[in-house]
Short mmCIF file of C-alpha atoms and ligand atoms in Angstrom, two decimals:
data_model
loop_
_atom_site.label_atom_id
_atom_site.label_comp_id
_atom_site.label_asym_id
_atom_site.label_seq_id
_atom_site.Cartn_x
_atom_site.Cartn_y
_atom_site.Cartn_z
CA MET A 1 -48.40 -46.71 -27.76
CA SER A 2 -50.62 -45.01 -30.35
CA TYR A 3 -51.15 -46.05 -33.96
CA SER A 4 -51.64 -43.90 -37.08
CA TYR A 5 -54.47 -44.47 -39.54
CA TRP A 6 -51.91 -45.92 -41.99
CA LEU A 7 -50.47 -48.38 -39.51
CA THR A 8 -53.89 -49.72 -38.59
CA GLU A 9 -54.49 -50.73 -42.20
CA ARG A 10 -53.59 -54.35 -41.67
CA ASP A 11 -54.53 -57.27 -43.89
CA ILE A 12 -55.17 -59.89 -41.27
CA GLU A 13 -58.52 -59.54 -39.54
CA LYS A 14 -59.65 -62.17 -37.07
CA LYS A 15 -63.21 -62.06 -35.76
CA TYR A 16 -64.44 -63.28 -32.36
CA ASP A 17 -67.40 -62.84 -30.09
CA VAL A 18 -65.03 -62.07 -27.20
CA CYS A 19 -61.30 -61.37 -27.12
CA VAL A 20 -59.77 -61.85 -23.68
CA ILE A 21 -56.51 -59.95 -23.22
CA GLY A 22 -54.06 -61.75 -20.94
CA GLY A 23 -53.37 -65.48 -20.70
CA GLY A 24 -53.03 -65.74 -16.91
CA ILE A 25 -55.46 -67.36 -14.51
CA SER A 26 -57.95 -64.46 -14.65
CA GLY A 27 -58.08 -64.53 -18.47
CA ALA A 28 -58.33 -68.32 -18.42
CA SER A 29 -61.13 -68.20 -15.80
CA THR A 30 -63.07 -65.64 -17.82
CA ALA A 31 -62.75 -67.70 -21.01
CA TYR A 32 -63.85 -70.80 -19.06
CA TRP A 33 -67.04 -69.24 -17.67
CA LEU A 34 -67.87 -67.56 -20.99
CA LYS A 35 -67.84 -70.93 -22.73
CA LYS A 36 -69.84 -72.49 -19.92
CA GLU A 37 -72.42 -69.70 -20.28
CA ASP A 38 -72.73 -70.08 -24.03
CA PRO A 39 -70.85 -72.94 -25.73
CA SER A 40 -71.47 -71.34 -29.15
CA LEU A 41 -69.33 -68.29 -28.27
CA LYS A 42 -66.12 -67.84 -30.25
CA VAL A 43 -63.56 -66.77 -27.64
CA SER A 44 -59.89 -65.94 -28.13
CA ILE A 45 -57.09 -65.17 -25.67
CA LEU A 46 -54.39 -62.69 -26.73
CA GLU A 47 -51.23 -63.00 -24.64
CA LYS A 48 -48.09 -60.91 -25.01
CA SER A 49 -45.75 -63.70 -23.87
CA GLN A 50 -46.75 -67.31 -23.26
CA ILE A 51 -49.77 -68.66 -21.41
CA ALA A 52 -49.18 -68.11 -17.68
CA GLY A 53 -46.05 -66.10 -18.54
CA GLY A 54 -47.07 -63.40 -16.00
CA ALA A 55 -47.75 -63.83 -12.28
CA SER A 56 -49.88 -66.93 -12.93
CA GLY A 57 -46.78 -68.90 -13.85
CA ARG A 58 -44.55 -67.33 -11.18
CA ASN A 59 -46.49 -67.77 -7.95
CA ALA A 60 -46.39 -70.24 -5.07
CA GLY A 61 -49.58 -72.11 -5.97
CA PHE A 62 -51.40 -71.60 -2.63
CA ILE A 63 -55.19 -71.63 -2.95
CA THR A 64 -55.81 -69.64 0.20
CA SER A 65 -59.03 -68.33 1.64
CA GLY A 66 -59.43 -64.69 2.55
CA SER A 67 -57.26 -61.89 1.26
CA VAL A 68 -53.93 -60.24 1.88
CA GLU A 69 -54.55 -59.86 5.65
CA HIS A 70 -55.35 -62.18 8.55
CA PHE A 71 -59.10 -62.44 9.20
CA ASN A 72 -58.96 -60.29 12.37
CA ARG A 73 -57.55 -57.40 10.31
CA LEU A 74 -60.22 -57.89 7.64
CA VAL A 75 -62.80 -57.55 10.42
CA THR A 76 -61.14 -54.37 11.74
CA VAL A 77 -61.13 -52.74 8.30
CA HIS A 78 -64.44 -53.96 6.90
CA GLY A 79 -66.56 -55.05 9.86
CA LYS A 80 -67.63 -58.62 10.62
CA GLU A 81 -70.26 -59.04 7.93
CA ARG A 82 -68.19 -57.74 5.01
CA ALA A 83 -65.11 -59.64 6.21
CA TYR A 84 -67.16 -62.83 6.15
CA GLU A 85 -68.47 -61.98 2.66
CA ILE A 86 -64.87 -61.56 1.44
CA TRP A 87 -63.94 -64.86 3.05
CA ARG A 88 -66.95 -66.63 1.53
CA PHE A 89 -66.02 -65.36 -1.95
CA SER A 90 -62.61 -67.06 -1.69
CA GLU A 91 -64.17 -70.24 -0.29
CA GLU A 92 -66.51 -70.27 -3.28
CA ASN A 93 -63.46 -69.90 -5.54
CA LEU A 94 -62.01 -73.11 -4.13
CA GLY A 95 -65.43 -74.77 -4.30
CA TYR A 96 -65.77 -73.94 -8.00
CA ILE A 97 -62.27 -75.27 -8.75
CA GLN A 98 -63.26 -78.50 -6.99
CA GLN A 99 -66.61 -78.66 -8.76
CA GLU A 100 -65.21 -78.08 -12.25
CA PHE A 101 -61.81 -79.84 -12.08
CA SER A 102 -62.25 -82.76 -9.67
CA SER A 103 -61.59 -85.22 -12.49
CA CYS A 104 -58.05 -83.91 -13.04
CA TYR A 105 -56.64 -83.26 -9.54
CA LYS A 106 -53.62 -85.42 -10.25
CA GLU A 107 -52.90 -83.68 -13.54
CA ILE A 108 -53.04 -80.19 -12.02
CA GLU A 109 -51.33 -81.36 -8.78
CA PHE A 110 -54.25 -80.20 -6.64
CA VAL A 111 -53.92 -81.23 -2.98
CA GLN A 112 -56.15 -80.08 -0.12
CA ASN A 113 -54.21 -80.30 3.13
CA GLY A 114 -54.98 -76.80 4.48
CA THR A 115 -52.43 -74.02 5.13
CA PHE A 116 -50.69 -72.83 8.28
CA SER A 117 -50.10 -69.25 9.41
CA LEU A 118 -47.12 -69.20 11.76
CA ALA A 119 -46.25 -66.57 14.37
CA SER A 120 -42.66 -65.48 15.00
CA ASP A 121 -43.55 -63.61 18.21
CA ASP A 122 -46.24 -63.31 20.86
CA GLN A 123 -47.82 -60.25 19.26
CA GLU A 124 -48.51 -62.09 16.01
CA MET A 125 -49.67 -65.15 17.96
CA GLY A 126 -52.13 -62.89 19.79
CA GLU A 127 -53.57 -61.78 16.45
CA LEU A 128 -53.70 -65.34 15.17
CA LYS A 129 -55.64 -66.46 18.27
CA GLN A 130 -58.04 -63.56 17.76
CA THR A 131 -58.41 -64.62 14.11
CA ALA A 132 -59.09 -68.22 15.14
CA GLN A 133 -61.79 -67.08 17.60
CA LEU A 134 -63.48 -64.87 15.02
CA MET A 135 -63.34 -67.60 12.40
CA SER A 136 -64.79 -70.17 14.76
CA SER A 137 -67.68 -67.81 15.44
CA PHE A 138 -68.49 -68.11 11.72
CA ASP A 139 -67.99 -71.91 11.78
CA ILE A 140 -64.86 -71.61 9.61
CA PRO A 141 -62.71 -74.64 10.46
CA VAL A 142 -59.44 -73.53 12.07
CA GLU A 143 -56.98 -75.24 14.43
CA VAL A 144 -54.61 -73.51 16.88
CA VAL A 145 -51.17 -75.18 16.95
CA ASN A 146 -48.22 -74.81 19.31
CA GLN A 147 -44.46 -74.82 18.85
CA SER A 148 -44.09 -78.56 19.22
CA ASP A 149 -46.93 -79.29 16.72
CA ILE A 150 -45.09 -77.07 14.24
CA GLU A 151 -41.79 -78.88 14.76
CA LYS A 152 -43.42 -82.30 14.36
CA ARG A 153 -45.78 -81.57 11.50
CA LEU A 154 -43.66 -79.13 9.47
CA GLU A 155 -40.08 -79.59 10.66
CA ALA A 156 -40.07 -75.83 11.20
CA LYS A 157 -38.29 -74.16 14.12
CA ASN A 158 -38.38 -70.85 15.98
CA PHE A 159 -42.08 -70.17 15.64
CA VAL A 160 -44.05 -69.53 18.83
CA GLY A 161 -47.25 -71.07 17.47
CA GLY A 162 -49.76 -70.70 14.70
CA ILE A 163 -53.13 -71.59 13.25
CA LYS A 164 -54.18 -73.93 10.48
CA TYR A 165 -56.92 -73.11 7.99
CA GLU A 166 -58.30 -76.54 7.36
CA SER A 167 -59.86 -76.03 3.93
CA ASP A 168 -57.06 -74.41 1.93
CA ALA A 169 -55.36 -76.18 -0.97
CA GLU A 170 -52.33 -76.05 -3.26
CA VAL A 171 -51.90 -76.56 -6.99
CA HIS A 172 -49.52 -76.38 -9.95
CA PRO A 173 -50.57 -72.91 -11.14
CA VAL A 174 -49.46 -73.26 -14.76
CA LYS A 175 -51.17 -76.64 -15.16
CA LEU A 176 -54.38 -75.23 -13.65
CA THR A 177 -54.34 -72.18 -15.96
CA LYS A 178 -53.72 -74.32 -19.04
CA LYS A 179 -56.43 -76.78 -18.01
CA MET A 180 -58.96 -73.95 -17.77
CA ILE A 181 -58.04 -72.72 -21.24
CA GLU A 182 -58.20 -76.21 -22.70
CA ALA A 183 -61.63 -76.78 -21.12
CA ALA A 184 -62.78 -73.39 -22.44
CA GLY A 185 -61.76 -74.35 -25.97
CA ALA A 186 -60.53 -70.77 -26.46
CA GLU A 187 -58.26 -69.98 -29.39
CA VAL A 188 -54.90 -68.80 -28.04
CA PHE A 189 -52.60 -66.22 -29.65
CA GLU A 190 -49.29 -66.18 -27.78
CA TYR A 191 -46.72 -63.44 -28.35
CA HIS A 192 -49.51 -61.07 -29.41
CA GLU A 193 -49.12 -57.88 -27.39
CA VAL A 194 -52.19 -55.67 -27.46
CA ASP A 195 -51.08 -52.11 -28.16
CA ASP A 196 -54.37 -50.38 -28.72
CA PHE A 197 -58.10 -50.88 -28.99
CA VAL A 198 -60.95 -48.79 -30.39
CA GLU A 199 -64.66 -49.23 -29.75
CA ASP A 200 -67.42 -48.24 -32.17
CA SER A 201 -71.06 -49.21 -32.65
CA THR A 202 -70.11 -52.45 -34.44
CA GLY A 203 -67.68 -53.79 -31.84
CA VAL A 204 -64.10 -53.43 -30.69
CA THR A 205 -61.03 -53.37 -32.94
CA ILE A 206 -57.91 -54.64 -31.21
CA LEU A 207 -54.41 -54.17 -32.51
CA THR A 208 -51.56 -56.41 -31.50
CA ASN A 209 -47.97 -56.33 -32.70
CA LYS A 210 -48.94 -58.96 -35.27
CA ALA A 211 -52.61 -58.72 -36.20
CA LYS A 212 -55.89 -56.88 -36.10
CA PHE A 213 -58.78 -58.52 -34.24
CA LYS A 214 -62.45 -57.59 -34.28
CA ALA A 215 -64.77 -58.66 -31.46
CA GLU A 216 -68.25 -57.97 -30.11
CA MET A 217 -66.57 -57.25 -26.79
CA MET A 218 -63.23 -57.56 -25.04
CA VAL A 219 -62.13 -58.38 -21.51
CA LEU A 220 -58.93 -56.89 -20.10
CA ALA A 221 -57.40 -59.57 -17.84
CA THR A 222 -53.88 -58.19 -17.60
CA ASN A 223 -53.97 -57.40 -13.86
CA ALA A 224 -50.68 -55.59 -12.98
CA TYR A 225 -50.41 -54.42 -16.59
CA LEU A 226 -53.88 -52.78 -16.72
CA PRO A 227 -52.53 -49.21 -16.32
CA LEU A 228 -50.44 -49.75 -19.47
CA LEU A 229 -53.65 -50.29 -21.46
CA SER A 230 -55.82 -47.56 -19.95
CA LYS A 231 -55.22 -44.51 -17.74
CA TYR A 232 -58.42 -45.44 -15.88
CA PHE A 233 -56.39 -47.93 -13.85
CA GLU A 234 -53.52 -45.62 -12.91
CA ASP A 235 -54.83 -44.91 -9.39
CA LYS A 236 -56.46 -48.33 -8.94
CA ILE A 237 -53.75 -50.89 -9.48
CA PHE A 238 -50.07 -50.99 -8.62
CA ALA A 239 -47.46 -53.33 -10.07
CA THR A 240 -45.67 -55.02 -7.17
CA LYS A 241 -42.89 -57.58 -7.37
CA GLY A 242 -42.74 -60.87 -5.49
CA GLN A 243 -39.67 -63.14 -5.38
CA ILE A 244 -39.25 -66.87 -4.88
CA LEU A 245 -36.50 -69.46 -4.68
CA VAL A 246 -36.73 -73.23 -5.07
CA THR A 247 -34.17 -75.71 -3.69
CA GLU A 248 -33.26 -79.17 -4.82
CA PRO A 249 -35.63 -81.87 -3.50
CA THR A 250 -35.46 -83.83 -0.27
CA ASP A 251 -37.81 -86.30 1.45
CA LEU A 252 -41.33 -85.00 2.11
CA CYS A 253 -41.87 -83.74 5.67
CA MET A 254 -44.33 -80.84 5.57
CA GLU A 255 -48.00 -81.40 6.24
CA ALA A 256 -49.14 -78.30 4.34
CA PRO A 257 -48.01 -74.94 2.90
CA CYS A 258 -47.25 -72.15 5.39
CA TYR A 259 -47.35 -68.39 5.76
CA ALA A 260 -45.22 -66.42 8.20
CA HIS A 261 -44.76 -62.75 9.24
CA PHE A 262 -48.38 -61.66 8.75
CA VAL A 263 -48.78 -63.48 5.41
CA LEU A 264 -45.82 -61.62 3.86
CA ASP A 265 -43.54 -64.67 3.64
CA TYR A 266 -44.51 -68.20 2.65
CA PHE A 267 -43.12 -71.64 1.94
CA ARG A 268 -44.26 -75.08 0.84
CA GLN A 269 -42.70 -78.36 -0.06
CA LEU A 270 -43.75 -79.34 -3.57
CA PRO A 271 -45.02 -82.88 -4.23
CA THR A 272 -41.58 -83.54 -5.75
CA GLY A 273 -39.84 -82.68 -2.46
CA HIS A 274 -38.45 -79.31 -3.63
CA LEU A 275 -38.74 -76.48 -1.10
CA LEU A 276 -40.35 -73.29 -2.47
CA ILE A 277 -40.02 -70.14 -0.41
CA GLY A 278 -40.99 -66.56 -1.22
CA GLY A 279 -41.70 -63.13 0.22
CA PHE A 280 -39.68 -60.42 1.97
CA ARG A 281 -40.74 -57.67 -0.41
CA GLN A 282 -41.19 -55.58 2.78
CA LEU A 283 -37.36 -55.27 2.89
CA GLU A 284 -37.19 -53.30 -0.35
CA LYS A 285 -40.54 -51.53 -0.58
CA GLU A 286 -39.24 -48.82 -2.90
CA THR A 287 -37.68 -51.13 -5.48
CA GLN A 288 -40.19 -53.99 -5.48
CA VAL A 289 -42.60 -51.99 -7.67
CA GLY A 290 -42.89 -51.64 -11.46
CA TYR A 291 -42.46 -54.19 -14.20
CA SER A 292 -38.95 -55.63 -13.86
CA ASP A 293 -39.01 -59.26 -12.71
CA HIS A 294 -35.32 -59.45 -11.78
CA THR A 295 -34.43 -60.94 -8.41
CA SER A 296 -32.49 -58.87 -5.85
CA GLU A 297 -29.62 -60.02 -3.67
CA LYS A 298 -31.10 -58.55 -0.50
CA ILE A 299 -34.36 -60.45 -0.76
CA GLN A 300 -32.79 -63.68 -1.99
CA THR A 301 -30.38 -63.54 0.98
CA ALA A 302 -33.30 -62.94 3.35
CA LEU A 303 -35.04 -66.02 1.93
CA ALA A 304 -31.90 -68.11 2.51
CA ASP A 305 -31.55 -66.70 6.07
CA PHE A 306 -35.17 -67.61 6.75
CA VAL A 307 -34.45 -71.20 5.67
CA SER A 308 -31.42 -71.37 8.00
CA LYS A 309 -33.39 -70.03 10.97
CA HIS A 310 -36.75 -71.73 10.50
CA LEU A 311 -36.20 -74.70 8.17
CA PRO A 312 -32.76 -76.09 9.11
CA LYS A 313 -33.52 -79.41 7.43
CA PHE A 314 -33.38 -77.59 4.07
CA LYS A 315 -30.52 -75.18 4.74
CA ASP A 316 -27.77 -77.04 2.89
CA LEU A 317 -29.84 -77.84 -0.19
CA LYS A 318 -28.72 -76.23 -3.40
CA VAL A 319 -30.94 -73.45 -4.78
CA LEU A 320 -32.07 -74.49 -8.27
CA HIS A 321 -34.32 -71.59 -9.29
CA ARG A 322 -34.77 -67.93 -8.38
CA TRP A 323 -37.36 -65.67 -9.98
CA GLY A 324 -39.54 -62.60 -9.68
CA GLY A 325 -43.14 -62.03 -10.77
CA ILE A 326 -45.34 -58.97 -11.09
CA MET A 327 -48.55 -58.81 -9.10
CA GLY A 328 -51.37 -56.27 -9.37
CA PHE A 329 -52.18 -54.76 -5.96
CA SER A 330 -55.46 -52.86 -5.89
CA SER A 331 -55.77 -49.56 -4.03
CA ASP A 332 -58.08 -51.10 -1.39
CA GLY A 333 -56.76 -54.68 -1.40
CA GLN A 334 -59.89 -56.16 -3.00
CA VAL A 335 -60.44 -57.47 -6.52
CA PHE A 336 -62.49 -55.48 -9.00
CA VAL A 337 -64.74 -56.25 -11.94
CA GLY A 338 -66.30 -53.68 -14.26
CA SER A 339 -66.53 -52.07 -17.68
CA LEU A 340 -64.48 -49.09 -18.81
CA PRO A 341 -66.33 -45.78 -18.44
CA GLY A 342 -67.41 -44.73 -21.95
CA ASN A 343 -66.62 -48.18 -23.40
CA SER A 344 -69.64 -50.44 -22.94
CA ARG A 345 -67.94 -53.29 -24.80
CA VAL A 346 -64.68 -53.22 -22.84
CA PHE A 347 -64.81 -55.18 -19.57
CA PHE A 348 -62.06 -55.80 -17.03
CA LEU A 349 -61.12 -57.72 -13.91
CA GLY A 350 -58.05 -57.44 -11.68
CA GLY A 351 -56.59 -56.30 -8.38
CA PHE A 352 -55.84 -59.79 -7.06
CA THR A 353 -53.33 -58.38 -4.55
CA ALA A 354 -51.15 -61.53 -4.29
CA HIS A 355 -54.15 -63.89 -4.16
CA GLY A 356 -55.18 -64.57 -7.75
CA ILE A 357 -54.95 -68.33 -7.43
CA GLY A 358 -57.31 -68.08 -4.48
CA LEU A 359 -59.66 -65.57 -6.13
CA ALA A 360 -59.52 -65.44 -9.94
CA PHE A 361 -61.78 -68.37 -10.82
CA ASN A 362 -64.72 -66.91 -8.90
CA THR A 363 -63.86 -63.40 -10.13
CA GLY A 364 -63.92 -64.69 -13.73
CA LYS A 365 -67.37 -66.11 -12.99
CA SER A 366 -68.49 -62.71 -11.69
CA MET A 367 -67.00 -61.11 -14.81
CA VAL A 368 -69.34 -63.24 -16.93
CA ASP A 369 -72.27 -62.45 -14.61
CA LEU A 370 -71.63 -58.74 -15.20
CA ILE A 371 -71.36 -59.19 -18.98
CA TYR A 372 -74.73 -61.00 -18.96
CA GLY A 373 -76.34 -58.30 -16.83
CA ARG A 374 -76.52 -60.24 -13.57
CA ASP A 375 -75.70 -58.83 -10.12
CA ILE A 376 -72.20 -59.22 -8.70
CA PRO A 377 -71.11 -58.75 -5.07
CA GLU A 378 -70.86 -55.03 -4.30
CA PHE A 379 -67.39 -55.36 -2.72
CA ILE A 380 -65.86 -56.56 -6.00
CA SER A 381 -67.67 -54.09 -8.25
CA ALA A 382 -65.48 -51.36 -9.77
CA ARG A 383 -68.46 -49.02 -9.16
CA ARG A 384 -66.95 -48.54 -5.68
CA PHE A 385 -64.27 -46.34 -7.28
CA GLN A 386 -66.84 -43.88 -8.64
CA SER A 387 -67.82 -42.20 -5.38
C1 FAD B 401 -43.94 -64.49 -6.40
C2 FAD B 401 -45.45 -64.58 -6.39
C3 FAD B 401 -46.09 -65.48 -5.51
C4 FAD B 401 -47.48 -65.56 -5.51
N1 FAD B 401 -48.09 -66.54 -4.77
C5 FAD B 401 -49.43 -66.69 -4.84
C6 FAD B 401 -50.07 -67.78 -4.20
O1 FAD B 401 -49.43 -68.66 -3.64
N2 FAD B 401 -51.43 -67.85 -4.22
C7 FAD B 401 -52.17 -66.89 -4.86
O2 FAD B 401 -53.40 -66.97 -4.81
N3 FAD B 401 -51.58 -65.90 -5.56
C8 FAD B 401 -50.24 -65.79 -5.58
N4 FAD B 401 -49.64 -64.80 -6.29
C9 FAD B 401 -50.49 -63.87 -7.06
C10 FAD B 401 -51.03 -64.53 -8.32
O3 FAD B 401 -49.98 -65.11 -9.03
C11 FAD B 401 -51.74 -63.46 -9.16
O4 FAD B 401 -52.71 -62.81 -8.35
C12 FAD B 401 -52.44 -64.06 -10.35
O5 FAD B 401 -51.57 -64.88 -11.08
C13 FAD B 401 -53.00 -62.97 -11.24
O6 FAD B 401 -53.48 -63.59 -12.39
P1 FAD B 401 -53.81 -62.71 -13.67
O7 FAD B 401 -54.20 -63.65 -14.74
O8 FAD B 401 -54.79 -61.66 -13.32
O9 FAD B 401 -52.45 -61.95 -14.00
P2 FAD B 401 -51.16 -62.50 -14.77
O10 FAD B 401 -50.91 -63.91 -14.49
O11 FAD B 401 -50.07 -61.53 -14.53
O12 FAD B 401 -51.63 -62.46 -16.27
C14 FAD B 401 -51.73 -61.26 -17.00
C15 FAD B 401 -51.20 -61.60 -18.38
O13 FAD B 401 -51.45 -60.48 -19.25
C16 FAD B 401 -50.38 -60.46 -20.17
N5 FAD B 401 -50.37 -59.11 -20.75
C17 FAD B 401 -50.05 -57.96 -20.14
N6 FAD B 401 -50.18 -56.93 -20.98
C18 FAD B 401 -50.60 -57.45 -22.17
C19 FAD B 401 -50.90 -56.89 -23.44
N7 FAD B 401 -50.81 -55.57 -23.66
N8 FAD B 401 -51.30 -57.71 -24.42
C20 FAD B 401 -51.40 -59.05 -24.21
N9 FAD B 401 -51.11 -59.64 -23.04
C21 FAD B 401 -50.73 -58.83 -22.01
C22 FAD B 401 -49.16 -60.79 -19.34
O14 FAD B 401 -48.09 -61.25 -20.13
C23 FAD B 401 -49.71 -61.86 -18.41
O15 FAD B 401 -49.47 -63.17 -18.88
C24 FAD B 401 -48.25 -64.70 -6.35
C25 FAD B 401 -47.61 -63.85 -7.24
C26 FAD B 401 -46.22 -63.79 -7.28
C27 FAD B 401 -45.55 -62.89 -8.26
#
């Protein structure tokens, strides 16, 4: 949207040191680290719906190390050293969550029982074994499990084997996001959709559907929605839908959350006993893009079929919730942090590629490092897009 001179003449003017656009986990993380850096900063968060109304309130709540691929594939694409650097970045993310929020684990439903990756056939199991070997060579704790371990520890059937990443965790993603914002003391403006922003020598002027904000600088933390705010992101981030269903609760029987089918599908039993299961976007690649968060029959049926085949204990439970959420997939699968070319006061972070809960807190920290002129890891710098 563009605004005329006349329409920008608004009465209300709110002034901040930093306006963060987007009230998901990446905006919350940025606000948190900004406040930690300088408690005197006046920080606001402008959110077009409600806090965590985007992907941050629609995900599965896995805090998983690594990225969208098994470790062996990361090594194939990036080489051993870079793959380990990517892994370390996500481990640090978990470490920072533990360091900063250990006093409220119960409140945010943080539990650290690890995660499993399960193989449906021998080919995937071969890759998982390769992953386990590579990880062990870096002293990353990983356990190889067989079919009977999986049946006993997860009540899951028809998997040939798997591996367990010992350090992973799970959380209530909305409670975590809100906790970060509360700790940051940021002023929140919900239902303020940013339509436009203009930078000049005195700062940035930001227009929402309701008000005009002035800030020293702004941070775009809208992930999948970044291309709607600047053309710069059009070839860097792609809106991709994920779907989930949740059943009624039953007695707890799963040791930890699980991935299947090369990390594309996933399930966990919530502390309340509800089964959450998501994935299968691979079945409708053409339609699971863009900004509609409607569920589709094909994918919801595939989720139910998966439960019947692999989780028979849950197959007769009533489905209570079904939803979709929009993720921002980056062009190379890695997160990015930078400032808009030609706009020295407009910073951004994004590209979480289905792993924002596992990556955004550390990425928000790097965002603040960049703002304060410190070095950030090369593999997350948006400078990589310039060559
Ligand atoms: C079904 C599903 C399952 C997932 N499971 C996991 C998981 O288990 N573990 C994991 O690590 N990751 C998971 N993810 C990915 C994770 O949810 C995201 O990577 C993460 O939430 C991204 O956080 P964000 O704050 O960058 O984006 P978002 O949470 O999408 O936040 C961006 C916010 O910006 C707001 N916004 C957009 N445009 C504007 C505007 N113009 N003005 C104001 N506000 C605006 C949006 O309303 C939104 O609230 C999953 C995602 C989905 C959809």
